[in-house]
Amino acid sequence: MTDDAGSPTEAEFLRRLENTRTNLAGVAYVDIPYSERKISLGHYRGLVRERGWRVTGVERGDEGMFRLVLERSGSTSAPHILGPTFIEGPSLDELRGNESALLEAERVRRETGVDVLSDSVLDGVRREHVRLRRRYVRLGRLAALPALLAFVTLMFSLVALGDGNPEAVRTLLIVSAVSAVVFVLSLWPTIRAARARRAAVADYKAGYERVVAAALGDNTTRSR
C-alpha cells in the first residue's frame, strides 16, 4: 500500500488540521478527505504528530466519512480511545458497515488466517494482551527493586566513606554491586515479556490497520 503523500488529499487534510480547534473538553475533530488511493492511518498519525497533536481515536462523522479525534500533545484531557489499548480506530460494527473494509478483511483472513472483524477473535487478542501486559509490568517492577537497592547502598557507602568507616564501605559496595548485577540479569525476562506482548497482537493489529486503511480510502464515494 502506498500512502498518497504530498497529494491534494494530504494538502486538504493539512488545511483542515490547521483550522481545527479544540472544544471545552480539549478534543478536536478533523474529517478525513476522500482519496482515490489508500492512505494509512499511520501516515495520518505522523502528519498530526508533526504538528503538535495526537490521534486518540477514529469516528464515523457526517455523511459516513471517518474523522480523527485529536488532542494537543501533552494535554491532560480524558483519552478518547476506541477499542482495546493496543489499537485505535473505528469499532468493528462500523467497519462491518463499510464495503471496502469487508473486502480487505476477507483478504486479510485468506492471507494470514486472522478474522479481523470477529468479536471473538478481538476478545481473545485483548485477553492475551492484558495477560502479557500484566506480566510485563510485574517483571518491570521486580527488576526495579535491585536497581533501587543498588542505588541506595551506593549512597550509604559514600556516607560511610565520609565517616571513615572502610569496613561498612566495603560491605555496602559489595551489596550495591550484587544488586546491580541482579538488576541487569532481570532485564532480560522483562525485555522478553515486552516482545511477547507486542508479538501477541502484531498479526491482529496489522490486519486491523489494513482494514481501517481500506475504509479510510473508501471514505466514501458519497463525499464526492
mmCIF file with all atom_site columns, C-alpha atoms in Angstrom:
data_model
loop_
_atom_site.group_PDB
_atom_site.id
_atom_site.type_symbol
_atom_site.label_atom_id
_atom_site.label_alt_id
_atom_site.label_comp_id
_atom_site.label_asym_id
_atom_site.label_entity_id
_atom_site.label_seq_id
_atom_site.pdbx_PDB_ins_code
_atom_site.Cartn_x
_atom_site.Cartn_y
_atom_site.Cartn_z
_atom_site.occupancy
_atom_site.B_iso_or_equiv
_atom_site.pdbx_formal_charge
_atom_site.auth_seq_id
_atom_site.auth_comp_id
_atom_site.auth_asym_id
_atom_site.auth_atom_id
_atom_site.pdbx_PDB_model_num
ATOM 1   C CA . MET A 1 1   ? 0.000   0.000   0.000  1.00 0.00 ? 1   MET A CA 1
ATOM 2   C CA . THR A 1 2   ? 1.377   3.422   -0.974 1.00 0.00 ? 2   THR A CA 1
ATOM 3   C CA . ASP A 1 3   ? 0.430   6.478   1.028  1.00 0.00 ? 3   ASP A CA 1
ATOM 4   C CA . ASP A 1 4   ? -0.741  9.401   -1.088 1.00 0.00 ? 4   ASP A CA 1
ATOM 5   C CA . ALA A 1 5   ? 1.960   11.661  0.391  1.00 0.00 ? 5   ALA A CA 1
ATOM 6   C CA . GLY A 1 6   ? 2.244   15.194  -0.960 1.00 0.00 ? 6   GLY A CA 1
ATOM 7   C CA . SER A 1 7   ? -1.055  14.841  -2.812 1.00 0.00 ? 7   SER A CA 1
ATOM 8   C CA . PRO A 1 8   ? -4.017  17.234  -2.930 1.00 0.00 ? 8   PRO A CA 1
ATOM 9   C CA . THR A 1 9   ? -5.692  14.890  -0.435 1.00 0.00 ? 9   THR A CA 1
ATOM 10  C CA . GLU A 1 10  ? -2.871  15.393  2.044  1.00 0.00 ? 10  GLU A CA 1
ATOM 11  C CA . ALA A 1 11  ? -2.895  19.147  1.427  1.00 0.00 ? 11  ALA A CA 1
ATOM 12  C CA . GLU A 1 12  ? -6.637  19.275  2.102  1.00 0.00 ? 12  GLU A CA 1
ATOM 13  C CA . PHE A 1 13  ? -6.205  17.267  5.286  1.00 0.00 ? 13  PHE A CA 1
ATOM 14  C CA . LEU A 1 14  ? -3.452  19.615  6.485  1.00 0.00 ? 14  LEU A CA 1
ATOM 15  C CA . ARG A 1 15  ? -5.673  22.612  5.708  1.00 0.00 ? 15  ARG A CA 1
ATOM 16  C CA . ARG A 1 16  ? -8.449  21.129  7.824  1.00 0.00 ? 16  ARG A CA 1
ATOM 17  C CA . LEU A 1 17  ? -5.971  20.331  10.579 1.00 0.00 ? 17  LEU A CA 1
ATOM 18  C CA . GLU A 1 18  ? -4.670  23.903  10.538 1.00 0.00 ? 18  GLU A CA 1
ATOM 19  C CA . ASN A 1 19  ? -8.193  25.261  11.003 1.00 0.00 ? 19  ASN A CA 1
ATOM 20  C CA . THR A 1 20  ? -9.333  22.827  13.672 1.00 0.00 ? 20  THR A CA 1
ATOM 21  C CA . ARG A 1 21  ? -9.998  23.983  17.229 1.00 0.00 ? 21  ARG A CA 1
ATOM 22  C CA . THR A 1 22  ? -10.448 22.038  20.444 1.00 0.00 ? 22  THR A CA 1
ATOM 23  C CA . ASN A 1 23  ? -13.749 22.020  22.291 1.00 0.00 ? 23  ASN A CA 1
ATOM 24  C CA . LEU A 1 24  ? -14.182 22.612  26.021 1.00 0.00 ? 24  LEU A CA 1
ATOM 25  C CA . ALA A 1 25  ? -13.072 19.045  26.730 1.00 0.00 ? 25  ALA A CA 1
ATOM 26  C CA . GLY A 1 26  ? -9.793  19.632  24.883 1.00 0.00 ? 26  GLY A CA 1
ATOM 27  C CA . VAL A 1 27  ? -10.831 17.408  21.956 1.00 0.00 ? 27  VAL A CA 1
ATOM 28  C CA . ALA A 1 28  ? -10.765 18.319  18.259 1.00 0.00 ? 28  ALA A CA 1
ATOM 29  C CA . TYR A 1 29  ? -12.146 16.549  15.189 1.00 0.00 ? 29  TYR A CA 1
ATOM 30  C CA . VAL A 1 30  ? -10.778 16.506  11.642 1.00 0.00 ? 30  VAL A CA 1
ATOM 31  C CA . ASP A 1 31  ? -12.657 14.881  8.770  1.00 0.00 ? 31  ASP A CA 1
ATOM 32  C CA . ILE A 1 32  ? -10.501 12.720  6.519  1.00 0.00 ? 32  ILE A CA 1
ATOM 33  C CA . PRO A 1 33  ? -10.925 13.805  2.882  1.00 0.00 ? 33  PRO A CA 1
ATOM 34  C CA . TYR A 1 34  ? -11.771 11.325  0.171  1.00 0.00 ? 34  TYR A CA 1
ATOM 35  C CA . SER A 1 35  ? -8.789  9.822   -1.667 1.00 0.00 ? 35  SER A CA 1
ATOM 36  C CA . GLU A 1 36  ? -8.590  7.629   -4.758 1.00 0.00 ? 36  GLU A CA 1
ATOM 37  C CA . ARG A 1 37  ? -5.580  5.917   -3.191 1.00 0.00 ? 37  ARG A CA 1
ATOM 38  C CA . LYS A 1 38  ? -5.374  4.283   0.212  1.00 0.00 ? 38  LYS A CA 1
ATOM 39  C CA . ILE A 1 39  ? -3.690  6.382   2.885  1.00 0.00 ? 39  ILE A CA 1
ATOM 40  C CA . SER A 1 40  ? -2.776  4.539   6.055  1.00 0.00 ? 40  SER A CA 1
ATOM 41  C CA . LEU A 1 41  ? -3.887  5.602   9.482  1.00 0.00 ? 41  LEU A CA 1
ATOM 42  C CA . GLY A 1 42  ? -0.212  5.595   10.445 1.00 0.00 ? 42  GLY A CA 1
ATOM 43  C CA . HIS A 1 43  ? 0.503   8.257   7.808  1.00 0.00 ? 43  HIS A CA 1
ATOM 44  C CA . TYR A 1 44  ? -2.230  10.483  9.199  1.00 0.00 ? 44  TYR A CA 1
ATOM 45  C CA . ARG A 1 45  ? -0.884  9.930   12.710 1.00 0.00 ? 45  ARG A CA 1
ATOM 46  C CA . GLY A 1 46  ? 2.539   11.075  11.535 1.00 0.00 ? 46  GLY A CA 1
ATOM 47  C CA . LEU A 1 47  ? 1.158   14.259  9.976  1.00 0.00 ? 47  LEU A CA 1
ATOM 48  C CA . VAL A 1 48  ? -0.797  15.010  13.130 1.00 0.00 ? 48  VAL A CA 1
ATOM 49  C CA . ARG A 1 49  ? 2.129   14.293  15.457 1.00 0.00 ? 49  ARG A CA 1
ATOM 50  C CA . GLU A 1 50  ? 4.460   16.576  13.492 1.00 0.00 ? 50  GLU A CA 1
ATOM 51  C CA . ARG A 1 51  ? 2.053   19.454  14.096 1.00 0.00 ? 51  ARG A CA 1
ATOM 52  C CA . GLY A 1 52  ? 1.675   19.070  17.834 1.00 0.00 ? 52  GLY A CA 1
ATOM 53  C CA . TRP A 1 53  ? -1.397  16.832  18.004 1.00 0.00 ? 53  TRP A CA 1
ATOM 54  C CA . ARG A 1 54  ? -2.010  13.205  18.827 1.00 0.00 ? 54  ARG A CA 1
ATOM 55  C CA . VAL A 1 55  ? -4.699  10.864  17.499 1.00 0.00 ? 55  VAL A CA 1
ATOM 56  C CA . THR A 1 56  ? -6.824  9.405   20.288 1.00 0.00 ? 56  THR A CA 1
ATOM 57  C CA . GLY A 1 57  ? -9.484  7.758   18.163 1.00 0.00 ? 57  GLY A CA 1
ATOM 58  C CA . VAL A 1 58  ? -11.321 7.490   14.869 1.00 0.00 ? 58  VAL A CA 1
ATOM 59  C CA . GLU A 1 59  ? -15.063 8.010   14.466 1.00 0.00 ? 59  GLU A CA 1
ATOM 60  C CA . ARG A 1 60  ? -17.593 7.895   11.688 1.00 0.00 ? 60  ARG A CA 1
ATOM 61  C CA . GLY A 1 61  ? -18.582 11.507  11.121 1.00 0.00 ? 61  GLY A CA 1
ATOM 62  C CA . ASP A 1 62  ? -21.081 13.262  8.884  1.00 0.00 ? 62  ASP A CA 1
ATOM 63  C CA . GLU A 1 63  ? -22.272 11.538  5.700  1.00 0.00 ? 63  GLU A CA 1
ATOM 64  C CA . GLY A 1 64  ? -20.480 8.330   6.637  1.00 0.00 ? 64  GLY A CA 1
ATOM 65  C CA . MET A 1 65  ? -16.999 9.863   6.453  1.00 0.00 ? 65  MET A CA 1
ATOM 66  C CA . PHE A 1 66  ? -14.373 8.985   9.028  1.00 0.00 ? 66  PHE A CA 1
ATOM 67  C CA . ARG A 1 67  ? -12.814 11.634  11.199 1.00 0.00 ? 67  ARG A CA 1
ATOM 68  C CA . LEU A 1 68  ? -9.842  11.700  13.528 1.00 0.00 ? 68  LEU A CA 1
ATOM 69  C CA . VAL A 1 69  ? -10.303 12.518  17.186 1.00 0.00 ? 69  VAL A CA 1
ATOM 70  C CA . LEU A 1 70  ? -7.377  14.676  18.304 1.00 0.00 ? 70  LEU A CA 1
ATOM 71  C CA . GLU A 1 71  ? -5.871  16.180  21.408 1.00 0.00 ? 71  GLU A CA 1
ATOM 72  C CA . ARG A 1 72  ? -2.944  18.518  21.768 1.00 0.00 ? 72  ARG A CA 1
ATOM 73  C CA . SER A 1 73  ? 0.275   16.674  22.630 1.00 0.00 ? 73  SER A CA 1
ATOM 74  C CA . GLY A 1 74  ? 0.941   16.974  26.337 1.00 0.00 ? 74  GLY A CA 1
ATOM 75  C CA . SER A 1 75  ? -2.670  17.773  27.212 1.00 0.00 ? 75  SER A CA 1
ATOM 76  C CA . THR A 1 76  ? -4.260  16.133  30.241 1.00 0.00 ? 76  THR A CA 1
ATOM 77  C CA . SER A 1 77  ? -7.814  15.773  28.968 1.00 0.00 ? 77  SER A CA 1
ATOM 78  C CA . ALA A 1 78  ? -9.505  12.415  29.214 1.00 0.00 ? 78  ALA A CA 1
ATOM 79  C CA . PRO A 1 79  ? -8.429  9.962   26.481 1.00 0.00 ? 79  PRO A CA 1
ATOM 80  C CA . HIS A 1 80  ? -10.873 9.181   23.695 1.00 0.00 ? 80  HIS A CA 1
ATOM 81  C CA . ILE A 1 81  ? -9.678  5.737   22.722 1.00 0.00 ? 81  ILE A CA 1
ATOM 82  C CA . LEU A 1 82  ? -11.969 3.357   20.894 1.00 0.00 ? 82  LEU A CA 1
ATOM 83  C CA . GLY A 1 83  ? -11.420 -0.333  21.461 1.00 0.00 ? 83  GLY A CA 1
ATOM 84  C CA . PRO A 1 84  ? -8.648  -2.095  23.389 1.00 0.00 ? 84  PRO A CA 1
ATOM 85  C CA . THR A 1 85  ? -5.455  -0.292  24.274 1.00 0.00 ? 85  THR A CA 1
ATOM 86  C CA . PHE A 1 86  ? -3.348  -1.819  21.508 1.00 0.00 ? 86  PHE A CA 1
ATOM 87  C CA . ILE A 1 87  ? -5.468  -0.394  18.664 1.00 0.00 ? 87  ILE A CA 1
ATOM 88  C CA . GLU A 1 88  ? -7.176  2.910   17.985 1.00 0.00 ? 88  GLU A CA 1
ATOM 89  C CA . GLY A 1 89  ? -9.840  3.294   15.365 1.00 0.00 ? 89  GLY A CA 1
ATOM 90  C CA . PRO A 1 90  ? -13.408 2.554   14.325 1.00 0.00 ? 90  PRO A CA 1
ATOM 91  C CA . SER A 1 91  ? -15.373 -0.140  16.090 1.00 0.00 ? 91  SER A CA 1
ATOM 92  C CA . LEU A 1 92  ? -15.886 -3.494  14.391 1.00 0.00 ? 92  LEU A CA 1
ATOM 93  C CA . ASP A 1 93  ? -19.558 -2.642  13.867 1.00 0.00 ? 93  ASP A CA 1
ATOM 94  C CA . GLU A 1 94  ? -18.569 0.481   11.924 1.00 0.00 ? 94  GLU A CA 1
ATOM 95  C CA . LEU A 1 95  ? -16.074 -1.431  9.810  1.00 0.00 ? 95  LEU A CA 1
ATOM 96  C CA . ARG A 1 96  ? -18.607 -4.144  9.034  1.00 0.00 ? 96  ARG A CA 1
ATOM 97  C CA . GLY A 1 97  ? -20.797 -1.433  7.535  1.00 0.00 ? 97  GLY A CA 1
ATOM 98  C CA . ASN A 1 98  ? -18.101 -0.426  5.035  1.00 0.00 ? 98  ASN A CA 1
ATOM 99  C CA . GLU A 1 99  ? -17.848 -2.460  1.827  1.00 0.00 ? 99  GLU A CA 1
ATOM 100 C CA . SER A 1 100 ? -14.145 -1.749  1.269  1.00 0.00 ? 100 SER A CA 1
ATOM 101 C CA . ALA A 1 101 ? -13.380 -2.762  4.846  1.00 0.00 ? 101 ALA A CA 1
ATOM 102 C CA . LEU A 1 102 ? -15.266 -6.032  4.395  1.00 0.00 ? 102 LEU A CA 1
ATOM 103 C CA . LEU A 1 103 ? -13.347 -6.857  1.221  1.00 0.00 ? 103 LEU A CA 1
ATOM 104 C CA . GLU A 1 104 ? -9.999  -6.059  2.825  1.00 0.00 ? 104 GLU A CA 1
ATOM 105 C CA . ALA A 1 105 ? -10.902 -8.059  5.940  1.00 0.00 ? 105 ALA A CA 1
ATOM 106 C CA . GLU A 1 106 ? -11.598 -11.077 3.743  1.00 0.00 ? 106 GLU A CA 1
ATOM 107 C CA . ARG A 1 107 ? -8.221  -10.651 2.027  1.00 0.00 ? 107 ARG A CA 1
ATOM 108 C CA . VAL A 1 108 ? -6.519  -10.439 5.419  1.00 0.00 ? 108 VAL A CA 1
ATOM 109 C CA . ARG A 1 109 ? -8.304  -13.608 6.550  1.00 0.00 ? 109 ARG A CA 1
ATOM 110 C CA . ARG A 1 110 ? -7.207  -15.508 3.440  1.00 0.00 ? 110 ARG A CA 1
ATOM 111 C CA . GLU A 1 111 ? -3.603  -14.295 3.660  1.00 0.00 ? 111 GLU A CA 1
ATOM 112 C CA . THR A 1 112 ? -2.991  -14.513 7.410  1.00 0.00 ? 112 THR A CA 1
ATOM 113 C CA . GLY A 1 113 ? -5.838  -16.546 8.890  1.00 0.00 ? 113 GLY A CA 1
ATOM 114 C CA . VAL A 1 114 ? -6.815  -13.632 11.153 1.00 0.00 ? 114 VAL A CA 1
ATOM 115 C CA . ASP A 1 115 ? -10.506 -12.717 11.115 1.00 0.00 ? 115 ASP A CA 1
ATOM 116 C CA . VAL A 1 116 ? -10.165 -9.036  11.984 1.00 0.00 ? 116 VAL A CA 1
ATOM 117 C CA . LEU A 1 117 ? -13.908 -8.342  12.143 1.00 0.00 ? 117 LEU A CA 1
ATOM 118 C CA . SER A 1 118 ? -14.675 -11.227 14.511 1.00 0.00 ? 118 SER A CA 1
ATOM 119 C CA . ASP A 1 119 ? -15.660 -10.129 18.013 1.00 0.00 ? 119 ASP A CA 1
ATOM 120 C CA . SER A 1 120 ? -14.435 -13.414 19.486 1.00 0.00 ? 120 SER A CA 1
ATOM 121 C CA . VAL A 1 121 ? -11.030 -13.041 17.816 1.00 0.00 ? 121 VAL A CA 1
ATOM 122 C CA . LEU A 1 122 ? -10.704 -9.487  19.096 1.00 0.00 ? 122 LEU A CA 1
ATOM 123 C CA . ASP A 1 123 ? -11.717 -10.558 22.599 1.00 0.00 ? 123 ASP A CA 1
ATOM 124 C CA . GLY A 1 124 ? -9.130  -13.336 22.539 1.00 0.00 ? 124 GLY A CA 1
ATOM 125 C CA . VAL A 1 125 ? -6.364  -10.991 21.418 1.00 0.00 ? 125 VAL A CA 1
ATOM 126 C CA . ARG A 1 126 ? -7.430  -8.444  24.019 1.00 0.00 ? 126 ARG A CA 1
ATOM 127 C CA . ARG A 1 127 ? -7.322  -11.019 26.816 1.00 0.00 ? 127 ARG A CA 1
ATOM 128 C CA . GLU A 1 128 ? -3.865  -12.178 25.759 1.00 0.00 ? 128 GLU A CA 1
ATOM 129 C CA . HIS A 1 129 ? -2.678  -8.586  25.524 1.00 0.00 ? 129 HIS A CA 1
ATOM 130 C CA . VAL A 1 130 ? -3.926  -7.822  29.035 1.00 0.00 ? 130 VAL A CA 1
ATOM 131 C CA . ARG A 1 131 ? -2.384  -11.023 30.439 1.00 0.00 ? 131 ARG A CA 1
ATOM 132 C CA . LEU A 1 132 ? 1.023   -10.354 28.906 1.00 0.00 ? 132 LEU A CA 1
ATOM 133 C CA . ARG A 1 133 ? 0.906   -6.692  29.846 1.00 0.00 ? 133 ARG A CA 1
ATOM 134 C CA . ARG A 1 134 ? 0.341   -7.606  33.480 1.00 0.00 ? 134 ARG A CA 1
ATOM 135 C CA . ARG A 1 135 ? 3.299   -9.989  33.300 1.00 0.00 ? 135 ARG A CA 1
ATOM 136 C CA . TYR A 1 136 ? 5.473   -7.295  31.742 1.00 0.00 ? 136 TYR A CA 1
ATOM 137 C CA . VAL A 1 137 ? 4.507   -4.739  34.393 1.00 0.00 ? 137 VAL A CA 1
ATOM 138 C CA . ARG A 1 138 ? 5.107   -7.250  37.192 1.00 0.00 ? 138 ARG A CA 1
ATOM 139 C CA . LEU A 1 139 ? 8.562   -8.157  35.885 1.00 0.00 ? 139 LEU A CA 1
ATOM 140 C CA . GLY A 1 140 ? 9.394   -4.492  35.401 1.00 0.00 ? 140 GLY A CA 1
ATOM 141 C CA . ARG A 1 141 ? 8.528   -3.719  38.995 1.00 0.00 ? 141 ARG A CA 1
ATOM 142 C CA . LEU A 1 142 ? 10.571  -6.668  40.234 1.00 0.00 ? 142 LEU A CA 1
ATOM 143 C CA . ALA A 1 143 ? 13.534  -5.506  38.154 1.00 0.00 ? 143 ALA A CA 1
ATOM 144 C CA . ALA A 1 144 ? 13.280  -2.064  39.718 1.00 0.00 ? 144 ALA A CA 1
ATOM 145 C CA . LEU A 1 145 ? 13.843  -3.430  43.239 1.00 0.00 ? 145 LEU A CA 1
ATOM 146 C CA . PRO A 1 146 ? 17.512  -4.465  42.835 1.00 0.00 ? 146 PRO A CA 1
ATOM 147 C CA . ALA A 1 147 ? 18.166  -1.252  40.901 1.00 0.00 ? 147 ALA A CA 1
ATOM 148 C CA . LEU A 1 148 ? 16.801  0.776   43.802 1.00 0.00 ? 148 LEU A CA 1
ATOM 149 C CA . LEU A 1 149 ? 18.779  -1.281  46.306 1.00 0.00 ? 149 LEU A CA 1
ATOM 150 C CA . ALA A 1 150 ? 21.980  -0.789  44.288 1.00 0.00 ? 150 ALA A CA 1
ATOM 151 C CA . PHE A 1 151 ? 21.470  2.978   44.259 1.00 0.00 ? 151 PHE A CA 1
ATOM 152 C CA . VAL A 1 152 ? 20.586  3.252   47.950 1.00 0.00 ? 152 VAL A CA 1
ATOM 153 C CA . THR A 1 153 ? 23.500  1.122   49.136 1.00 0.00 ? 153 THR A CA 1
ATOM 154 C CA . LEU A 1 154 ? 25.862  3.096   46.901 1.00 0.00 ? 154 LEU A CA 1
ATOM 155 C CA . MET A 1 155 ? 24.682  6.324   48.533 1.00 0.00 ? 155 MET A CA 1
ATOM 156 C CA . PHE A 1 156 ? 25.131  4.826   52.011 1.00 0.00 ? 156 PHE A CA 1
ATOM 157 C CA . SER A 1 157 ? 28.633  3.692   51.071 1.00 0.00 ? 157 SER A CA 1
ATOM 158 C CA . LEU A 1 158 ? 29.519  7.289   50.237 1.00 0.00 ? 158 LEU A CA 1
ATOM 159 C CA . VAL A 1 159 ? 28.188  8.370   53.617 1.00 0.00 ? 159 VAL A CA 1
ATOM 160 C CA . ALA A 1 160 ? 30.213  5.641   55.335 1.00 0.00 ? 160 ALA A CA 1
ATOM 161 C CA . LEU A 1 161 ? 33.283  6.743   53.399 1.00 0.00 ? 161 LEU A CA 1
ATOM 162 C CA . GLY A 1 162 ? 32.834  10.261  54.739 1.00 0.00 ? 162 GLY A CA 1
ATOM 163 C CA . ASP A 1 163 ? 32.511  8.866   58.265 1.00 0.00 ? 163 ASP A CA 1
ATOM 164 C CA . GLY A 1 164 ? 35.792  6.991   57.879 1.00 0.00 ? 164 GLY A CA 1
ATOM 165 C CA . ASN A 1 165 ? 34.282  3.506   58.143 1.00 0.00 ? 165 ASN A CA 1
ATOM 166 C CA . PRO A 1 166 ? 36.080  1.408   55.488 1.00 0.00 ? 166 PRO A CA 1
ATOM 167 C CA . GLU A 1 167 ? 34.514  -1.882  56.620 1.00 0.00 ? 167 GLU A CA 1
ATOM 168 C CA . ALA A 1 168 ? 30.999  -0.534  56.097 1.00 0.00 ? 168 ALA A CA 1
ATOM 169 C CA . VAL A 1 169 ? 32.034  0.960   52.759 1.00 0.00 ? 169 VAL A CA 1
ATOM 170 C CA . ARG A 1 170 ? 33.340  -2.402  51.574 1.00 0.00 ? 170 ARG A CA 1
ATOM 171 C CA . THR A 1 171 ? 30.188  -4.237  52.634 1.00 0.00 ? 171 THR A CA 1
ATOM 172 C CA . LEU A 1 172 ? 27.845  -1.679  51.090 1.00 0.00 ? 172 LEU A CA 1
ATOM 173 C CA . LEU A 1 173 ? 29.769  -1.634  47.816 1.00 0.00 ? 173 LEU A CA 1
ATOM 174 C CA . ILE A 1 174 ? 29.534  -5.422  47.588 1.00 0.00 ? 174 ILE A CA 1
ATOM 175 C CA . VAL A 1 175 ? 25.784  -5.275  48.182 1.00 0.00 ? 175 VAL A CA 1
ATOM 176 C CA . SER A 1 176 ? 25.457  -2.495  45.605 1.00 0.00 ? 176 SER A CA 1
ATOM 177 C CA . ALA A 1 177 ? 27.464  -4.427  43.008 1.00 0.00 ? 177 ALA A CA 1
ATOM 178 C CA . VAL A 1 178 ? 25.497  -7.634  43.541 1.00 0.00 ? 178 VAL A CA 1
ATOM 179 C CA . SER A 1 179 ? 22.214  -5.719  43.296 1.00 0.00 ? 179 SER A CA 1
ATOM 180 C CA . ALA A 1 180 ? 23.357  -4.090  40.061 1.00 0.00 ? 180 ALA A CA 1
ATOM 181 C CA . VAL A 1 181 ? 24.197  -7.496  38.583 1.00 0.00 ? 181 VAL A CA 1
ATOM 182 C CA . VAL A 1 182 ? 20.797  -8.860  39.628 1.00 0.00 ? 182 VAL A CA 1
ATOM 183 C CA . PHE A 1 183 ? 19.146  -5.840  38.016 1.00 0.00 ? 183 PHE A CA 1
ATOM 184 C CA . VAL A 1 184 ? 20.965  -6.378  34.719 1.00 0.00 ? 184 VAL A CA 1
ATOM 185 C CA . LEU A 1 185 ? 20.074  -10.075 34.710 1.00 0.00 ? 185 LEU A CA 1
ATOM 186 C CA . SER A 1 186 ? 16.423  -9.307  35.481 1.00 0.00 ? 186 SER A CA 1
ATOM 187 C CA . LEU A 1 187 ? 16.168  -7.036  32.450 1.00 0.00 ? 187 LEU A CA 1
ATOM 188 C CA . TRP A 1 188 ? 16.242  -9.981  30.031 1.00 0.00 ? 188 TRP A CA 1
ATOM 189 C CA . PRO A 1 189 ? 12.941  -11.586 31.131 1.00 0.00 ? 189 PRO A CA 1
ATOM 190 C CA . THR A 1 190 ? 11.386  -8.107  31.196 1.00 0.00 ? 190 THR A CA 1
ATOM 191 C CA . ILE A 1 191 ? 12.517  -7.461  27.622 1.00 0.00 ? 191 ILE A CA 1
ATOM 192 C CA . ARG A 1 192 ? 11.258  -10.894 26.550 1.00 0.00 ? 192 ARG A CA 1
ATOM 193 C CA . ALA A 1 193 ? 7.883   -10.162 28.141 1.00 0.00 ? 193 ALA A CA 1
ATOM 194 C CA . ALA A 1 194 ? 7.659   -6.868  26.248 1.00 0.00 ? 194 ALA A CA 1
ATOM 195 C CA . ARG A 1 195 ? 8.477   -8.610  22.966 1.00 0.00 ? 195 ARG A CA 1
ATOM 196 C CA . ALA A 1 196 ? 5.936   -11.353 23.660 1.00 0.00 ? 196 ALA A CA 1
ATOM 197 C CA . ARG A 1 197 ? 3.254   -8.740  24.343 1.00 0.00 ? 197 ARG A CA 1
ATOM 198 C CA . ARG A 1 198 ? 3.945   -6.996  21.033 1.00 0.00 ? 198 ARG A CA 1
ATOM 199 C CA . ALA A 1 199 ? 4.097   -10.285 19.132 1.00 0.00 ? 199 ALA A CA 1
ATOM 200 C CA . ALA A 1 200 ? 0.766   -11.444 20.572 1.00 0.00 ? 200 ALA A CA 1
ATOM 201 C CA . VAL A 1 201 ? -1.103  -8.551  18.978 1.00 0.00 ? 201 VAL A CA 1
ATOM 202 C CA . ALA A 1 202 ? 1.093   -7.941  15.921 1.00 0.00 ? 202 ALA A CA 1
ATOM 203 C CA . ASP A 1 203 ? -0.889  -10.008 13.394 1.00 0.00 ? 203 ASP A CA 1
ATOM 204 C CA . TYR A 1 204 ? -4.261  -8.700  14.512 1.00 0.00 ? 204 TYR A CA 1
ATOM 205 C CA . LYS A 1 205 ? -3.041  -5.109  14.700 1.00 0.00 ? 205 LYS A CA 1
ATOM 206 C CA . ALA A 1 206 ? -1.500  -5.283  11.221 1.00 0.00 ? 206 ALA A CA 1
ATOM 207 C CA . GLY A 1 207 ? -4.704  -6.740  9.800  1.00 0.00 ? 207 GLY A CA 1
ATOM 208 C CA . TYR A 1 208 ? -6.849  -4.181  11.598 1.00 0.00 ? 208 TYR A CA 1
ATOM 209 C CA . GLU A 1 209 ? -4.713  -1.328  10.238 1.00 0.00 ? 209 GLU A CA 1
ATOM 210 C CA . ARG A 1 210 ? -5.172  -2.695  6.713  1.00 0.00 ? 210 ARG A CA 1
ATOM 211 C CA . VAL A 1 211 ? -8.936  -2.864  7.124  1.00 0.00 ? 211 VAL A CA 1
ATOM 212 C CA . VAL A 1 212 ? -9.101  0.663   8.564  1.00 0.00 ? 212 VAL A CA 1
ATOM 213 C CA . ALA A 1 213 ? -6.910  1.961   5.723  1.00 0.00 ? 213 ALA A CA 1
ATOM 214 C CA . ALA A 1 214 ? -9.302  0.396   3.219  1.00 0.00 ? 214 ALA A CA 1
ATOM 215 C CA . ALA A 1 215 ? -12.252 2.066   4.933  1.00 0.00 ? 215 ALA A CA 1
ATOM 216 C CA . LEU A 1 216 ? -10.455 5.411   5.017  1.00 0.00 ? 216 LEU A CA 1
ATOM 217 C CA . GLY A 1 217 ? -9.529  5.068   1.356  1.00 0.00 ? 217 GLY A CA 1
ATOM 218 C CA . ASP A 1 218 ? -13.158 4.453   0.512  1.00 0.00 ? 218 ASP A CA 1
ATOM 219 C CA . ASN A 1 219 ? -14.231 7.164   2.951  1.00 0.00 ? 219 ASN A CA 1
ATOM 220 C CA . THR A 1 220 ? -16.732 7.151   0.971  1.00 0.00 ? 220 THR A CA 1
ATOM 221 C CA . THR A 1 221 ? -17.611 7.985   -2.612 1.00 0.00 ? 221 THR A CA 1
ATOM 222 C CA . ARG A 1 222 ? -20.706 9.634   -1.158 1.00 0.00 ? 222 ARG A CA 1
ATOM 223 C CA . SER A 1 223 ? -18.474 12.541  -0.112 1.00 0.00 ? 223 SER A CA 1
ATOM 224 C CA . ARG A 1 224 ? -17.798 13.404  -3.746 1.00 0.00 ? 224 ARG A CA 1
#
